[in-house]
Amino acid sequence: GLSCAHHLAKYHGIKSVAVLEKGYLAGGNTARNTTTIRSNYITPEGIAFYKEGVELFERLSQELDFNVMFSQRGQLTLAHTEATMRSFHMRAEMGKHMGTRTEVVDQKGVAELCPLLNMDYGGPLEILGGLWHADGGTARHDAVAWGYAAQASRRGVEIHQRTEVQGFEVAGDRVQAVKTNRGPVACGQVLIATGGMNYDVAAMAGVELPIRCYPLQAMVTQPLKPWLHTLVSSVSLHSYL
């Protein structure tokens, strides 16, 4: 939502924009993501879409005049089966064709990229190789939100925190106002940018979206001194660090 507000104001001159936030900036879905930024997908459409996202983050600190702590440290996805290795070869070739830095690495390559991994384990989760995506990185989600908020606010966008959307006033097929816990907000256009809650919010306006939200689980530790210098993920374990 903050990104859309920033782009509307900066690149399209649309400044009569209000961002409605149920809680506090960077406290909702923004604070509950794993911050992985990558473009190592398998379809041309997916690669092109996420490649543009990676390129955006590469220049985002300059764009916002705010350090979003983007670290392009690369992503290493581990393979524990031959089938996964075959799929990695397909993804690597498609990635190269689409202009991303993606390649398959063998066990030696994995060990060189991430020496802390146990390469001697011979069980069902033995590491056979990996997909190395040098373009992958991470950023601080709260810094991204604050940077967008600062730039949008400077350009006249109104940001209303602790403003919960409770419904819509609809006439025909048009939304006339957004109902909030602080009163109605008249509007000409509504943009729903609530991530996994898009289905529920759209339903308030009588619109049924063909999507559903299924939660993933993540563990958060106390702050630790960095000890992994790459992003590491495992297809078989459905996990990443």
Coordinates of N, CA and C in Angstrom, one line a residue:
G1 N 0.8 -1.2 0.0 CA 0.0 0.0 0.0 C 0.8 1.3 0.0
L2 N 1.9 1.3 0.8 CA 2.8 2.5 0.9 C 3.5 2.6 -0.4
S3 N 3.9 1.5 -1.0 CA 4.6 1.6 -2.3 C 3.7 2.1 -3.4
C4 N 2.5 1.7 -3.4 CA 1.5 2.2 -4.4 C 1.3 3.7 -4.2
A5 N 1.2 4.1 -2.9 CA 0.9 5.5 -2.6 C 2.1 6.4 -3.1
H6 N 3.3 5.9 -2.8 CA 4.6 6.6 -3.2 C 4.6 6.7 -4.8
H7 N 4.4 5.6 -5.5 CA 4.5 5.6 -6.9 C 3.4 6.5 -7.6
L8 N 2.2 6.5 -7.0 CA 1.1 7.3 -7.5 C 1.4 8.8 -7.4
A9 N 2.0 9.1 -6.2 CA 2.3 10.5 -6.0 C 3.6 11.0 -6.8
K10 N 4.6 10.2 -6.8 CA 5.8 10.6 -7.5 C 5.8 10.5 -9.0
Y11 N 5.2 9.4 -9.5 CA 5.3 9.2 -11.0 C 4.0 9.5 -11.7
H12 N 2.9 9.7 -11.0 CA 1.7 10.0 -11.7 C 1.0 11.3 -11.2
G13 N 1.6 11.9 -10.2 CA 1.1 13.2 -9.7 C -0.3 13.1 -9.0
I14 N -0.6 11.9 -8.6 CA -1.9 11.7 -7.8 C -1.5 11.7 -6.3
K15 N -1.9 12.8 -5.7 CA -1.5 13.0 -4.3 C -2.6 13.0 -3.3
S16 N -3.9 13.0 -3.8 CA -5.0 12.9 -2.9 C -5.3 11.4 -2.6
V17 N -4.3 10.9 -1.9 CA -4.3 9.5 -1.5 C -4.2 9.3 0.0
A18 N -5.0 8.4 0.5 CA -5.0 8.1 2.0 C -4.7 6.6 2.1
V19 N -3.7 6.3 3.0 CA -3.3 5.0 3.3 C -3.9 4.7 4.7
L20 N -4.8 3.7 4.8 CA -5.4 3.3 6.0 C -4.8 2.0 6.6
E21 N -4.2 2.2 7.8 CA -3.5 1.1 8.4 C -4.2 0.7 9.7
K22 N -4.5 -0.5 9.9 CA -5.3 -1.0 11.0 C -4.4 -0.8 12.3
G23 N -3.2 -1.1 12.2 CA -2.3 -0.9 13.4 C -1.3 0.2 13.2
Y24 N 0.0 -0.3 13.2 CA 1.1 0.7 13.0 C 1.9 0.3 11.7
L25 N 2.6 1.3 11.2 CA 3.3 1.0 10.0 C 4.3 -0.1 10.2
A26 N 4.3 -1.0 9.2 CA 5.2 -2.2 9.2 C 4.9 -3.2 10.4
G27 N 3.7 -3.1 10.9 CA 3.3 -4.0 12.0 C 2.4 -5.1 11.6
G28 N 1.9 -5.2 10.4 CA 1.0 -6.2 10.0 C 1.7 -7.3 9.1
N29 N 1.2 -7.5 7.9 CA 1.8 -8.5 7.0 C 3.2 -8.1 6.7
T30 N 3.5 -6.8 6.7 CA 4.9 -6.4 6.4 C 5.9 -7.0 7.3
A31 N 5.5 -7.1 8.6 CA 6.4 -7.6 9.6 C 6.5 -9.1 9.7
R32 N 5.6 -9.7 8.9 CA 5.5 -11.2 9.0 C 5.9 -11.9 7.6
N33 N 6.9 -11.4 7.1 CA 7.4 -12.1 5.9 C 8.9 -12.4 6.1
T34 N 9.4 -13.2 5.2 CA 10.8 -13.7 5.4 C 11.8 -12.9 4.6
T35 N 11.4 -11.8 4.0 CA 12.3 -10.8 3.4 C 13.1 -11.3 2.3
T36 N 12.9 -12.5 1.8 CA 13.7 -13.1 0.7 C 13.3 -12.4 -0.7
I37 N 14.3 -11.9 -1.3 CA 14.1 -11.2 -2.6 C 14.8 -12.0 -3.7
R38 N 14.1 -12.5 -4.7 CA 14.7 -13.4 -5.6 C 13.9 -13.5 -6.9
S39 N 14.5 -14.1 -7.9 CA 13.9 -14.2 -9.2 C 14.2 -15.6 -9.9
N40 N 14.5 -16.5 -9.1 CA 14.9 -17.9 -9.6 C 13.7 -18.8 -9.7
Y41 N 12.7 -18.3 -10.5 CA 11.5 -19.1 -10.7 C 11.7 -19.9 -12.0
I42 N 10.6 -20.7 -12.4 CA 10.8 -21.6 -13.5 C 10.0 -21.1 -14.8
T43 N 9.0 -20.3 -14.6 CA 8.2 -19.9 -15.8 C 8.8 -18.5 -16.2
P44 N 8.7 -18.2 -17.5 CA 9.2 -16.9 -18.0 C 8.4 -15.8 -17.4
E45 N 7.1 -15.9 -17.2 CA 6.3 -14.9 -16.6 C 6.8 -14.6 -15.2
G46 N 7.0 -15.7 -14.4 CA 7.4 -15.5 -13.0 C 8.7 -14.9 -12.9
I47 N 9.7 -15.3 -13.7 CA 11.0 -14.8 -13.7 C 11.0 -13.3 -14.1
A48 N 10.3 -12.9 -15.1 CA 10.3 -11.5 -15.5 C 9.7 -10.6 -14.5
F49 N 8.6 -11.1 -13.8 CA 8.0 -10.3 -12.8 C 8.9 -10.1 -11.6
Y50 N 9.5 -11.2 -11.1 CA 10.3 -11.1 -9.9 C 11.7 -10.4 -10.2
K51 N 12.2 -10.6 -11.4 CA 13.4 -9.9 -11.8 C 13.3 -8.4 -11.7
E52 N 12.1 -7.9 -12.1 CA 11.9 -6.5 -12.0 C 11.9 -6.1 -10.5
G53 N 11.3 -7.0 -9.6 CA 11.3 -6.7 -8.2 C 12.7 -6.6 -7.6
V54 N 13.6 -7.6 -8.1 CA 15.0 -7.6 -7.6 C 15.7 -6.3 -8.0
E55 N 15.5 -5.9 -9.3 CA 16.1 -4.6 -9.8 C 15.6 -3.4 -9.0
L56 N 14.3 -3.4 -8.6 CA 13.8 -2.3 -7.8 C 14.5 -2.2 -6.5
F57 N 14.7 -3.4 -5.8 CA 15.4 -3.3 -4.6 C 16.9 -2.9 -4.7
E58 N 17.5 -3.2 -5.8 CA 18.9 -2.8 -6.0 C 19.0 -1.3 -6.0
R59 N 18.0 -0.6 -6.3 CA 18.1 0.9 -6.4 C 17.2 1.6 -5.3
L60 N 16.5 0.8 -4.5 CA 15.5 1.3 -3.6 C 16.0 2.3 -2.6
S61 N 17.2 2.0 -2.0 CA 17.7 3.0 -1.0 C 17.9 4.3 -1.6
Q62 N 18.4 4.4 -2.8 CA 18.6 5.7 -3.5 C 17.3 6.3 -3.9
E63 N 16.3 5.5 -4.3 CA 15.0 5.9 -4.7 C 14.3 6.6 -3.5
L64 N 14.4 6.0 -2.4 CA 13.7 6.5 -1.2 C 14.6 7.4 -0.3
D65 N 15.8 7.6 -0.7 CA 16.8 8.3 0.2 C 16.7 7.8 1.6
F66 N 16.7 6.5 1.7 CA 16.5 5.8 3.0 C 17.1 4.4 2.9
N67 N 18.0 4.1 3.9 CA 18.7 2.8 3.8 C 17.7 1.6 4.2
V68 N 17.4 0.9 3.2 CA 16.5 -0.3 3.4 C 17.3 -1.5 3.8
M69 N 18.6 -1.4 3.9 CA 19.5 -2.5 4.3 C 19.4 -3.7 3.4
F70 N 19.3 -3.4 2.1 CA 19.3 -4.4 1.1 C 20.7 -5.1 1.0
S71 N 20.7 -6.4 1.1 CA 22.0 -7.2 1.1 C 21.8 -8.3 0.0
Q72 N 22.5 -8.1 -1.1 CA 22.4 -9.0 -2.2 C 23.5 -10.1 -2.0
R73 N 23.2 -11.0 -1.0 CA 24.2 -12.0 -0.6 C 24.0 -13.3 -1.4
G74 N 22.9 -13.4 -2.2 CA 22.7 -14.7 -3.0 C 21.9 -15.7 -2.2
Q75 N 21.2 -16.5 -3.0 CA 20.4 -17.6 -2.4 C 20.8 -18.9 -2.9
L76 N 21.0 -19.9 -1.9 CA 21.4 -21.2 -2.2 C 20.3 -22.2 -1.8
T77 N 19.7 -22.8 -2.8 CA 18.6 -23.7 -2.6 C 19.2 -25.2 -2.7
L78 N 19.0 -26.0 -1.7 CA 19.6 -27.3 -1.6 C 18.7 -28.3 -2.3
A79 N 19.4 -29.3 -2.8 CA 18.7 -30.5 -3.4 C 19.1 -31.7 -2.7
H80 N 18.1 -32.5 -2.3 CA 18.3 -33.8 -1.6 C 17.9 -35.0 -2.4
T81 N 17.4 -34.8 -3.6 CA 17.0 -35.9 -4.5 C 17.5 -35.6 -5.9
E82 N 17.6 -36.6 -6.7 CA 18.0 -36.5 -8.1 C 16.9 -35.7 -8.9
A83 N 15.7 -36.0 -8.5 CA 14.6 -35.3 -9.2 C 14.7 -33.8 -9.0
T84 N 15.1 -33.4 -7.8 CA 15.2 -31.9 -7.5 C 16.4 -31.4 -8.3
M85 N 17.5 -32.1 -8.5 CA 18.6 -31.7 -9.2 C 18.2 -31.5 -10.7
R86 N 17.4 -32.4 -11.2 CA 16.9 -32.2 -12.6 C 16.1 -31.0 -12.8
S87 N 15.2 -30.7 -11.8 CA 14.4 -29.5 -11.9 C 15.2 -28.3 -11.8
F88 N 16.3 -28.3 -11.0 CA 17.2 -27.2 -10.9 C 17.9 -26.9 -12.2
H89 N 18.3 -27.9 -13.0 CA 18.9 -27.7 -14.3 C 17.9 -26.9 -15.2
M90 N 16.6 -27.3 -15.1 CA 15.6 -26.6 -15.9 C 15.5 -25.1 -15.5
R91 N 15.4 -24.9 -14.2 CA 15.3 -23.5 -13.7 C 16.5 -22.7 -14.0
A92 N 17.7 -23.3 -13.9 CA 18.9 -22.6 -14.2 C 18.9 -22.1 -15.7
E93 N 18.6 -23.0 -16.6 CA 18.6 -22.7 -18.0 C 17.6 -21.6 -18.3
M94 N 16.4 -21.7 -17.7 CA 15.4 -20.7 -18.0 C 15.8 -19.4 -17.4
G95 N 16.4 -19.4 -16.2 CA 16.9 -18.2 -15.6 C 18.0 -17.5 -16.4
K96 N 18.9 -18.3 -17.0 CA 19.9 -17.7 -17.9 C 19.3 -17.1 -19.1
H97 N 18.3 -17.8 -19.6 CA 17.6 -17.3 -20.8 C 16.9 -15.9 -20.6
M98 N 16.4 -15.8 -19.3 CA 15.7 -14.6 -19.0 C 16.6 -13.5 -18.4
G99 N 17.9 -13.8 -18.3 CA 18.9 -12.8 -17.8 C 19.1 -12.7 -16.3
T100 N 18.8 -13.8 -15.6 CA 19.1 -13.8 -14.2 C 20.4 -14.6 -13.9
R101 N 21.1 -14.4 -12.8 CA 22.3 -15.1 -12.5 C 21.9 -16.3 -11.7
T102 N 21.6 -17.4 -12.4 CA 21.2 -18.7 -11.7 C 22.0 -19.8 -12.3
E103 N 22.5 -20.7 -11.5 CA 23.3 -21.8 -12.0 C 23.2 -23.0 -11.0
V104 N 23.4 -24.2 -11.5 CA 23.4 -25.4 -10.7 C 24.8 -25.6 -10.2
V105 N 25.0 -26.0 -8.9 CA 26.3 -26.2 -8.3 C 26.2 -27.7 -7.7
D106 N 27.4 -28.3 -7.7 CA 27.5 -29.7 -7.2 C 27.8 -29.6 -5.7
Q107 N 28.1 -30.7 -5.1 CA 28.4 -30.8 -3.7 C 29.6 -29.9 -3.3
K108 N 30.6 -29.9 -4.1 CA 31.8 -29.1 -3.8 C 31.4 -27.6 -3.9
G109 N 30.6 -27.2 -4.9 CA 30.2 -25.9 -5.0 C 29.3 -25.4 -3.8
V110 N 28.5 -26.3 -3.3 CA 27.6 -26.0 -2.1 C 28.5 -25.7 -0.9
A111 N 29.5 -26.6 -0.7 CA 30.4 -26.5 0.4 C 31.2 -25.2 0.3
E112 N 31.6 -24.8 -0.8 CA 32.4 -23.5 -1.0 C 31.5 -22.3 -0.7
L113 N 30.2 -22.4 -1.1 CA 29.3 -21.2 -0.9 C 28.9 -21.1 0.5
C114 N 28.7 -22.3 1.2 CA 28.3 -22.3 2.6 C 29.0 -23.3 3.4
P115 N 30.2 -23.0 3.9 CA 31.0 -24.0 4.6 C 30.4 -24.6 5.8
L116 N 29.4 -23.9 6.4 CA 28.8 -24.4 7.6 C 27.9 -25.6 7.4
L117 N 27.5 -25.8 6.2 CA 26.6 -27.0 6.0 C 27.3 -28.3 6.2
N118 N 26.6 -29.3 6.7 CA 27.1 -30.6 7.0 C 27.0 -31.4 5.7
M119 N 28.1 -31.5 5.0 CA 28.1 -32.2 3.7 C 28.4 -33.7 3.9
D120 N 28.7 -34.2 5.1 CA 29.0 -35.6 5.4 C 27.8 -36.4 5.7
Y121 N 26.6 -35.7 5.9 CA 25.4 -36.4 6.3 C 25.0 -37.3 5.1
G122 N 24.8 -38.6 5.4 CA 24.4 -39.5 4.3 C 23.0 -40.1 4.3
G123 N 22.2 -39.5 5.1 CA 20.8 -39.9 5.3 C 19.9 -39.5 4.1
P124 N 18.6 -39.5 4.3 CA 17.7 -39.1 3.2 C 17.8 -37.7 2.9
L125 N 18.4 -36.9 3.7 CA 18.5 -35.5 3.4 C 19.9 -35.1 3.0
E126 N 20.6 -36.1 2.5 CA 22.0 -35.8 2.0 C 21.9 -34.7 0.9
I127 N 22.9 -33.8 1.0 CA 22.9 -32.6 0.1 C 23.6 -33.1 -1.2
L128 N 22.9 -33.1 -2.3 CA 23.4 -33.6 -3.6 C 24.0 -32.5 -4.4
G129 N 23.5 -31.3 -4.2 CA 23.9 -30.1 -4.9 C 22.9 -29.0 -4.6
G130 N 22.9 -28.0 -5.5 CA 22.0 -26.8 -5.2 C 21.8 -25.9 -6.4
L131 N 21.0 -25.0 -6.2 CA 20.7 -24.0 -7.2 C 21.2 -22.6 -6.6
W132 N 22.2 -22.1 -7.2 CA 22.8 -20.8 -6.7 C 22.2 -19.7 -7.5
H133 N 21.7 -18.7 -6.8 CA 21.0 -17.6 -7.4 C 21.7 -16.3 -6.9
A134 N 22.7 -15.8 -7.6 CA 23.5 -14.7 -7.1 C 22.8 -13.4 -6.9
D135 N 21.6 -13.3 -7.6 CA 20.9 -12.1 -7.5 C 20.0 -12.0 -6.3
G136 N 19.9 -13.1 -5.6 CA 19.0 -13.2 -4.4 C 19.5 -12.3 -3.3
G137 N 18.6 -11.8 -2.4 CA 19.1 -11.0 -1.3 C 18.0 -10.9 -0.3
T138 N 18.2 -9.9 0.6 CA 17.2 -9.7 1.7 C 17.3 -8.2 2.0
A139 N 16.2 -7.7 2.7 CA 16.2 -6.3 3.1 C 15.4 -6.3 4.4
R140 N 15.5 -5.2 5.1 CA 14.7 -5.0 6.4 C 13.3 -4.5 6.0
H141 N 12.3 -5.3 6.3 CA 11.0 -5.0 5.9 C 10.5 -3.7 6.6
D142 N 10.8 -3.5 7.8 CA 10.4 -2.2 8.5 C 11.0 -1.0 7.8
A143 N 12.3 -1.1 7.5 CA 13.0 0.0 6.8 C 12.4 0.3 5.5
V144 N 12.0 -0.7 4.7 CA 11.3 -0.5 3.4 C 10.0 0.3 3.7
A145 N 9.2 -0.2 4.6 CA 7.9 0.5 4.9 C 8.1 1.9 5.3
W146 N 9.1 2.2 6.2 CA 9.3 3.6 6.7 C 9.8 4.4 5.6
G147 N 10.7 3.9 4.7 CA 11.2 4.7 3.6 C 10.1 5.1 2.6
Y148 N 9.2 4.1 2.3 CA 8.1 4.5 1.4 C 7.1 5.5 2.1
A149 N 6.9 5.3 3.4 CA 6.0 6.2 4.1 C 6.5 7.6 4.1
A150 N 7.8 7.7 4.4 CA 8.4 9.1 4.4 C 8.3 9.8 3.1
Q151 N 8.6 9.1 2.0 CA 8.5 9.7 0.7 C 7.1 10.0 0.3
A152 N 6.2 9.1 0.6 CA 4.8 9.4 0.2 C 4.3 10.5 1.0
S153 N 4.6 10.6 2.3 CA 4.1 11.7 3.1 C 4.7 13.1 2.6
R154 N 5.9 13.1 2.2 CA 6.5 14.3 1.7 C 5.8 14.8 0.5
R155 N 5.2 13.9 -0.3 CA 4.5 14.3 -1.5 C 3.0 14.5 -1.3
G156 N 2.5 14.6 -0.1 CA 1.2 14.9 0.2 C 0.2 13.8 0.5
V157 N 0.7 12.5 0.5 CA -0.1 11.4 0.9 C -0.4 11.4 2.4
E158 N -1.7 11.1 2.7 CA -2.1 11.0 4.1 C -2.0 9.6 4.6
I159 N -1.3 9.4 5.7 CA -1.2 8.0 6.3 C -1.9 8.0 7.6
H160 N -2.9 7.2 7.7 CA -3.7 7.1 9.0 C -3.5 5.7 9.6
Q161 N -2.7 5.8 10.7 CA -2.5 4.6 11.5 C -3.7 4.3 12.5
R162 N -3.8 3.1 13.0 CA -4.8 2.7 13.9 C -6.2 3.1 13.3
T163 N -6.3 2.8 12.0 CA -7.6 3.1 11.3 C -8.0 1.8 10.6
E164 N -8.9 1.1 11.3 CA -9.3 -0.2 10.8 C -10.5 -0.1 9.8
V165 N -10.3 -0.8 8.7 CA -11.4 -0.8 7.7 C -12.4 -1.8 8.1
Q166 N -13.7 -1.4 8.2 CA -14.7 -2.2 8.7 C -15.8 -2.5 7.7
G167 N -15.7 -1.9 6.5 CA -16.7 -2.1 5.5 C -16.6 -1.1 4.4
F168 N -17.6 -1.1 3.5 CA -17.6 -0.2 2.4 C -19.0 0.3 2.1
E169 N -19.1 1.6 1.7 CA -20.4 2.1 1.2 C -20.4 1.9 -0.3
V170 N -21.3 1.1 -0.8 CA -21.3 0.7 -2.2 C -22.6 1.2 -2.8
A171 N -22.5 1.8 -4.0 CA -23.7 2.2 -4.8 C -23.5 1.6 -6.2
G172 N -24.4 0.7 -6.5 CA -24.2 0.0 -7.8 C -23.0 -0.9 -7.7
D173 N -22.1 -0.6 -8.6 CA -20.8 -1.4 -8.6 C -19.7 -0.5 -8.3
R174 N -19.9 0.6 -7.6 CA -18.9 1.6 -7.2 C -18.8 1.7 -5.7
V175 N -17.6 1.8 -5.2 CA -17.4 2.1 -3.8 C -17.4 3.6 -3.6
Q176 N -18.3 4.1 -2.7 CA -18.4 5.5 -2.4 C -17.6 6.0 -1.3
A177 N -17.4 5.1 -0.3 CA -16.7 5.4 0.9 C -16.2 4.2 1.6
V178 N -15.1 4.3 2.4 CA -14.6 3.2 3.2 C -15.0 3.5 4.7
K179 N -15.7 2.5 5.3 CA -16.1 2.6 6.7 C -14.9 2.2 7.6
T180 N -14.6 3.0 8.5 CA -13.5 2.7 9.4 C -13.9 3.0 10.9
N181 N -13.1 2.5 11.8 CA -13.4 2.8 13.2 C -13.3 4.2 13.6
R182 N -12.9 5.0 12.7 CA -12.7 6.5 12.9 C -13.7 7.3 12.0
G183 N -14.6 6.6 11.4 CA -15.6 7.2 10.6 C -15.4 6.9 9.1
P184 N -16.3 7.3 8.2 CA -16.2 7.0 6.8 C -15.2 7.9 6.1
V185 N -14.6 7.3 5.1 CA -13.6 8.0 4.2 C -14.1 8.0 2.8
A186 N -14.6 9.1 2.3 CA -15.1 9.2 0.9 C -14.0 9.0 -0.1
C187 N -14.3 8.3 -1.2 CA -13.2 8.0 -2.1 C -13.8 7.8 -3.5
G188 N -12.9 7.9 -4.5 CA -13.3 7.6 -5.9 C -12.8 6.3 -6.3
Q189 N -11.7 5.8 -5.7 CA -11.0 4.6 -6.1 C -10.6 3.9 -4.8
V190 N -10.6 2.6 -4.7 CA -10.1 1.8 -3.6 C -9.1 0.8 -4.1
L191 N -7.9 0.8 -3.4 CA -6.9 -0.2 -3.7 C -6.7 -1.1 -2.4
I192 N -6.9 -2.3 -2.5 CA -6.8 -3.2 -1.4 C -5.4 -3.8 -1.5
A193 N -4.6 -3.6 -0.4 CA -3.2 -4.0 -0.4 C -3.0 -4.7 1.0
T194 N -3.7 -5.7 1.2 CA -3.7 -6.4 2.6 C -3.1 -7.8 2.5
G195 N -2.4 -8.1 1.4 CA -1.8 -9.4 1.3 C -2.7 -10.6 1.5
G196 N -2.5 -11.4 2.4 CA -3.3 -12.6 2.6 C -4.7 -12.3 3.0
M197 N -5.0 -11.1 3.5 CA -6.4 -10.7 3.9 C -7.2 -10.1 2.7
N198 N -6.6 -10.1 1.5 CA -7.3 -9.4 0.4 C -8.7 -10.0 0.2
Y199 N -8.8 -11.4 0.3 CA -10.1 -12.0 0.1 C -11.2 -11.5 1.1
D200 N -10.8 -11.4 2.4 CA -11.7 -11.0 3.4 C -12.1 -9.5 3.2
V201 N -11.2 -8.7 2.9 CA -11.5 -7.2 2.7 C -12.3 -7.0 1.5
A202 N -12.0 -7.7 0.4 CA -12.8 -7.6 -0.8 C -14.3 -8.0 -0.6
A203 N -14.4 -9.1 0.2 CA -15.8 -9.6 0.5 C -16.6 -8.5 1.2
M204 N -16.0 -7.6 1.9 CA -16.8 -6.5 2.6 C -17.5 -5.7 1.5
A205 N -16.9 -5.6 0.3 CA -17.5 -4.8 -0.8 C -18.3 -5.7 -1.7
G206 N -18.6 -7.0 -1.3 CA -19.4 -7.9 -2.2 C -18.6 -8.5 -3.3
V207 N -17.3 -8.4 -3.3 CA -16.5 -9.0 -4.3 C -15.8 -10.3 -3.8
E208 N -16.0 -11.4 -4.6 CA -15.4 -12.7 -4.2 C -14.2 -12.9 -5.1
L209 N -13.0 -12.9 -4.5 CA -11.8 -13.1 -5.2 C -11.5 -14.6 -5.2
P210 N -10.9 -15.1 -6.3 CA -10.6 -16.5 -6.5 C -9.3 -16.9 -5.8
I211 N -9.1 -16.4 -4.6 CA -7.8 -16.7 -3.9 C -8.2 -17.1 -2.5
R212 N -7.3 -17.9 -1.8 CA -7.4 -18.2 -0.4 C -6.0 -18.0 0.2
C213 N -6.0 -17.8 1.5 CA -4.8 -17.6 2.2 C -4.5 -18.8 3.1
Y214 N -3.3 -19.4 3.0 CA -2.9 -20.5 3.8 C -1.6 -20.1 4.6
P215 N -1.6 -20.1 5.9 CA -0.5 -19.6 6.6 C 0.7 -20.5 6.5
L216 N 1.9 -19.9 6.5 CA 3.2 -20.6 6.6 C 3.7 -20.4 8.0
Q217 N 4.5 -21.2 8.5 CA 5.1 -21.0 9.9 C 6.5 -20.6 9.8
A218 N 6.9 -19.7 10.7 CA 8.3 -19.2 10.8 C 8.7 -19.1 12.2
M219 N 10.0 -19.3 12.5 CA 10.5 -19.2 13.8 C 11.4 -17.9 13.8
V220 N 11.3 -17.2 14.9 CA 12.1 -16.0 15.1 C 13.0 -16.2 16.3
T221 N 14.3 -15.9 16.2 CA 15.2 -16.0 17.3 C 15.5 -14.7 17.9
Q222 N 16.2 -14.7 19.0 CA 16.8 -13.4 19.5 C 17.8 -13.0 18.5
P223 N 18.1 -11.7 18.5 CA 19.2 -11.2 17.6 C 20.5 -12.0 17.7
L224 N 21.0 -12.4 16.6 CA 22.3 -13.1 16.6 C 23.3 -12.4 15.7
K225 N 24.5 -12.6 16.0 CA 25.6 -12.1 15.1 C 25.5 -12.9 13.8
P226 N 25.5 -12.3 12.6 CA 25.4 -13.0 11.4 C 26.4 -14.1 11.3
W227 N 25.9 -15.3 10.9 CA 26.8 -16.4 10.8 C 26.6 -17.2 9.4
L228 N 25.5 -16.9 8.8 CA 25.4 -17.4 7.4 C 25.5 -16.2 6.4
H229 N 26.3 -16.4 5.5 CA 26.6 -15.2 4.5 C 25.8 -15.4 3.2
T230 N 25.0 -16.4 3.2 CA 24.1 -16.5 2.0 C 22.7 -16.9 2.6
L231 N 21.7 -16.7 1.7 CA 20.3 -17.2 2.1 C 20.4 -18.7 1.7
V232 N 19.9 -19.6 2.6 CA 19.9 -21.0 2.4 C 18.5 -21.5 2.5
S233 N 18.1 -22.3 1.5 CA 16.7 -22.9 1.6 C 16.8 -24.4 1.2
S234 N 15.8 -25.1 1.5 CA 15.7 -26.6 1.2 C 14.4 -26.9 0.7
V235 N 14.3 -27.4 -0.5 CA 13.0 -27.8 -1.1 C 12.4 -28.9 -0.3
S236 N 13.1 -29.9 0.0 CA 12.5 -31.1 0.8 C 12.1 -30.7 2.1
L237 N 12.8 -29.8 2.8 CA 12.4 -29.4 4.1 C 11.4 -28.3 4.2
H238 N 11.1 -27.7 3.0 CA 10.2 -26.5 2.9 C 10.6 -25.4 3.9
S239 N 11.9 -25.2 3.9 CA 12.3 -24.2 4.9 C 13.5 -23.4 4.3
Y240 N 13.7 -22.2 4.9 CA 14.8 -21.4 4.5 C 15.3 -20.5 5.6
L241 N 16.6 -20.1 5.6 CA 17.2 -19.3 6.6 C 17.7 -18.0 5.9

